[in-house]
Amino acid sequence: MTPYVPAPGGAPALRLTVLVGEQDVWHHRPLYAEIVHRARAAGLAGASVFRGIEGFGAGSVVHTQRLLSLSEELPVAIVVVDAEERVRGFLPQLDELLAGGGVVTLDRCEMIAHRAPDAGGPGGGEGGRG
């Protein structure tokens, strides 16, 4: 496999995507929230949660947001992008959290960070904009 070489200004990174159900919980807390908080505690660059409008999992039951078939078990994707070694170091925590099910994907990507001039620390300020 050819090593990845980023474009000028970019850095090689790994995108971690975790797919779970909206109603999945870890000790009475939404699973997606637990993953985000653990990613922050692990010092990862950032994490975002995206709620799907329709999808199905291993059970092949389609869950949808459409009005006539309201569902509370919509798909949720948690996305984290950081250096490969940092993302891979976080995987053991996911093994524990996803014992009840879930899918994890890893994709090589290029990270170009844009930070506000006065932003301190990784990822800039809250939201990265003033």
JSON list of N, CA and C in Angstrom, two decimals, residues 13 15 20 27-28 38 46 50-52 57 74 76 80 85-86 91-93 96-97 99-100 106 118 124 128:
[
{"chain": "A", "resi": 13, "resn": "ALA", "atom": "N", "xyz": [-4.57, 12.03, 8.57]},
{"chain": "A", "resi": 13, "resn": "ALA", "atom": "CA", "xyz": [-5.41, 11.81, 9.75]},
{"chain": "A", "resi": 13, "resn": "ALA", "atom": "C", "xyz": [-6.25, 10.56, 9.53]},
{"chain": "A", "resi": 15, "resn": "ARG", "atom": "N", "xyz": [-10.26, 9.21, 10.15]},
{"chain": "A", "resi": 15, "resn": "ARG", "atom": "CA", "xyz": [-11.64, 9.54, 10.51]},
{"chain": "A", "resi": 15, "resn": "ARG", "atom": "C", "xyz": [-12.28, 8.29, 11.10]},
{"chain": "A", "resi": 20, "resn": "VAL", "atom": "N", "xyz": [-24.50, 3.92, 15.76]},
{"chain": "A", "resi": 20, "resn": "VAL", "atom": "CA", "xyz": [-25.30, 3.32, 16.81]},
{"chain": "A", "resi": 20, "resn": "VAL", "atom": "C", "xyz": [-26.75, 3.76, 16.65]},
{"chain": "A", "resi": 27, "resn": "HIS", "atom": "N", "xyz": [-25.07, 3.02, 30.89]},
{"chain": "A", "resi": 27, "resn": "HIS", "atom": "CA", "xyz": [-25.32, 3.44, 32.28]},
{"chain": "A", "resi": 27, "resn": "HIS", "atom": "C", "xyz": [-26.28, 4.62, 32.35]},
{"chain": "A", "resi": 28, "resn": "HIS", "atom": "N", "xyz": [-27.43, 4.50, 31.71]},
{"chain": "A", "resi": 28, "resn": "HIS", "atom": "CA", "xyz": [-28.52, 5.48, 31.74]},
{"chain": "A", "resi": 28, "resn": "HIS", "atom": "C", "xyz": [-28.20, 6.79, 31.01]},
{"chain": "A", "resi": 38, "resn": "ARG", "atom": "N", "xyz": [-16.05, 10.74, 26.28]},
{"chain": "A", "resi": 38, "resn": "ARG", "atom": "CA", "xyz": [-14.80, 9.96, 26.41]},
{"chain": "A", "resi": 38, "resn": "ARG", "atom": "C", "xyz": [-13.77, 10.43, 25.38]},
{"chain": "A", "resi": 46, "resn": "GLY", "atom": "N", "xyz": [-11.68, 16.48, 18.29]},
{"chain": "A", "resi": 46, "resn": "GLY", "atom": "CA", "xyz": [-13.09, 16.87, 18.30]},
{"chain": "A", "resi": 46, "resn": "GLY", "atom": "C", "xyz": [-13.97, 15.70, 17.92]},
{"chain": "A", "resi": 50, "resn": "PHE", "atom": "N", "xyz": [-24.20, 13.10, 14.44]},
{"chain": "A", "resi": 50, "resn": "PHE", "atom": "CA", "xyz": [-25.15, 13.36, 13.36]},
{"chain": "A", "resi": 50, "resn": "PHE", "atom": "C", "xyz": [-26.31, 12.38, 13.47]},
{"chain": "A", "resi": 51, "resn": "ARG", "atom": "N", "xyz": [-27.52, 12.89, 13.47]},
{"chain": "A", "resi": 51, "resn": "ARG", "atom": "CA", "xyz": [-28.72, 12.06, 13.57]},
{"chain": "A", "resi": 51, "resn": "ARG", "atom": "C", "xyz": [-29.23, 11.77, 12.17]},
{"chain": "A", "resi": 52, "resn": "GLY", "atom": "N", "xyz": [-29.41, 10.49, 11.87]},
{"chain": "A", "resi": 52, "resn": "GLY", "atom": "CA", "xyz": [-29.92, 10.11, 10.57]},
{"chain": "A", "resi": 52, "resn": "GLY", "atom": "C", "xyz": [-31.42, 10.31, 10.47]},
{"chain": "A", "resi": 57, "resn": "GLY", "atom": "N", "xyz": [-30.32, -1.47, 10.61]},
{"chain": "A", "resi": 57, "resn": "GLY", "atom": "CA", "xyz": [-29.12, -2.13, 11.10]},
{"chain": "A", "resi": 57, "resn": "GLY", "atom": "C", "xyz": [-29.20, -3.62, 10.90]},
{"chain": "A", "resi": 74, "resn": "LEU", "atom": "N", "xyz": [-33.71, 6.11, 15.49]},
{"chain": "A", "resi": 74, "resn": "LEU", "atom": "CA", "xyz": [-33.03, 6.53, 14.28]},
{"chain": "A", "resi": 74, "resn": "LEU", "atom": "C", "xyz": [-31.53, 6.29, 14.40]},
{"chain": "A", "resi": 76, "resn": "VAL", "atom": "N", "xyz": [-27.58, 7.07, 14.46]},
{"chain": "A", "resi": 76, "resn": "VAL", "atom": "CA", "xyz": [-26.74, 8.17, 14.90]},
{"chain": "A", "resi": 76, "resn": "VAL", "atom": "C", "xyz": [-25.30, 7.85, 14.52]},
{"chain": "A", "resi": 80, "resn": "VAL", "atom": "N", "xyz": [-15.16, 11.37, 14.53]},
{"chain": "A", "resi": 80, "resn": "VAL", "atom": "CA", "xyz": [-13.96, 11.93, 15.16]},
{"chain": "A", "resi": 80, "resn": "VAL", "atom": "C", "xyz": [-12.86, 11.93, 14.11]},
{"chain": "A", "resi": 85, "resn": "GLU", "atom": "N", "xyz": [-2.55, 7.62, 15.30]},
{"chain": "A", "resi": 85, "resn": "GLU", "atom": "CA", "xyz": [-2.19, 6.97, 16.57]},
{"chain": "A", "resi": 85, "resn": "GLU", "atom": "C", "xyz": [-3.13, 7.36, 17.70]},
{"chain": "A", "resi": 86, "resn": "ARG", "atom": "N", "xyz": [-3.65, 8.58, 17.68]},
{"chain": "A", "resi": 86, "resn": "ARG", "atom": "CA", "xyz": [-4.58, 9.02, 18.72]},
{"chain": "A", "resi": 86, "resn": "ARG", "atom": "C", "xyz": [-5.93, 8.33, 18.57]},
{"chain": "A", "resi": 91, "resn": "LEU", "atom": "N", "xyz": [-9.67, 3.29, 20.40]},
{"chain": "A", "resi": 91, "resn": "LEU", "atom": "CA", "xyz": [-10.48, 2.12, 20.03]},
{"chain": "A", "resi": 91, "resn": "LEU", "atom": "C", "xyz": [-10.79, 1.18, 21.20]},
{"chain": "A", "resi": 92, "resn": "PRO", "atom": "N", "xyz": [-9.87, 0.92, 22.14]},
{"chain": "A", "resi": 92, "resn": "PRO", "atom": "CA", "xyz": [-10.22, 0.03, 23.26]},
{"chain": "A", "resi": 92, "resn": "PRO", "atom": "C", "xyz": [-11.43, 0.53, 24.08]},
{"chain": "A", "resi": 93, "resn": "GLN", "atom": "N", "xyz": [-11.58, 1.84, 24.19]},
{"chain": "A", "resi": 93, "resn": "GLN", "atom": "CA", "xyz": [-12.75, 2.37, 24.90]},
{"chain": "A", "resi": 93, "resn": "GLN", "atom": "C", "xyz": [-14.03, 2.04, 24.14]},
{"chain": "A", "resi": 96, "resn": "GLU", "atom": "N", "xyz": [-15.34, -1.52, 24.76]},
{"chain": "A", "resi": 96, "resn": "GLU", "atom": "CA", "xyz": [-16.14, -1.62, 25.98]},
{"chain": "A", "resi": 96, "resn": "GLU", "atom": "C", "xyz": [-17.56, -1.07, 25.76]},
{"chain": "A", "resi": 97, "resn": "LEU", "atom": "N", "xyz": [-17.66, 0.10, 25.14]},
{"chain": "A", "resi": 97, "resn": "LEU", "atom": "CA", "xyz": [-18.95, 0.76, 24.97]},
{"chain": "A", "resi": 97, "resn": "LEU", "atom": "C", "xyz": [-19.87, 0.07, 23.97]},
{"chain": "A", "resi": 99, "resn": "ALA", "atom": "N", "xyz": [-20.17, -3.19, 23.31]},
{"chain": "A", "resi": 99, "resn": "ALA", "atom": "CA", "xyz": [-20.39, -4.62, 23.57]},
{"chain": "A", "resi": 99, "resn": "ALA", "atom": "C", "xyz": [-21.81, -5.02, 23.19]},
{"chain": "A", "resi": 100, "resn": "GLY", "atom": "N", "xyz": [-22.77, -4.08, 23.26]},
{"chain": "A", "resi": 100, "resn": "GLY", "atom": "CA", "xyz": [-24.16, -4.37, 22.91]},
{"chain": "A", "resi": 100, "resn": "GLY", "atom": "C", "xyz": [-24.46, -4.20, 21.43]},
{"chain": "A", "resi": 106, "resn": "LEU", "atom": "N", "xyz": [-13.10, 3.14, 9.96]},
{"chain": "A", "resi": 106, "resn": "LEU", "atom": "CA", "xyz": [-11.91, 3.98, 9.97]},
{"chain": "A", "resi": 106, "resn": "LEU", "atom": "C", "xyz": [-11.56, 4.31, 8.53]},
{"chain": "A", "resi": 118, "resn": "ASP", "atom": "N", "xyz": [-7.51, 34.03, 17.98]},
{"chain": "A", "resi": 118, "resn": "ASP", "atom": "CA", "xyz": [-7.36, 34.05, 19.43]},
{"chain": "A", "resi": 118, "resn": "ASP", "atom": "C", "xyz": [-7.72, 32.72, 20.09]},
{"chain": "A", "resi": 124, "resn": "GLY", "atom": "N", "xyz": [-9.39, 24.95, 18.37]},
{"chain": "A", "resi": 124, "resn": "GLY", "atom": "CA", "xyz": [-9.83, 26.33, 18.47]},
{"chain": "A", "resi": 124, "resn": "GLY", "atom": "C", "xyz": [-10.74, 26.54, 19.65]},
{"chain": "A", "resi": 128, "resn": "GLY", "atom": "N", "xyz": [-15.14, 27.25, 17.10]},
{"chain": "A", "resi": 128, "resn": "GLY", "atom": "CA", "xyz": [-14.09, 27.78, 16.25]},
{"chain": "A", "resi": 128, "resn": "GLY", "atom": "C", "xyz": [-14.34, 29.17, 15.70]}
]
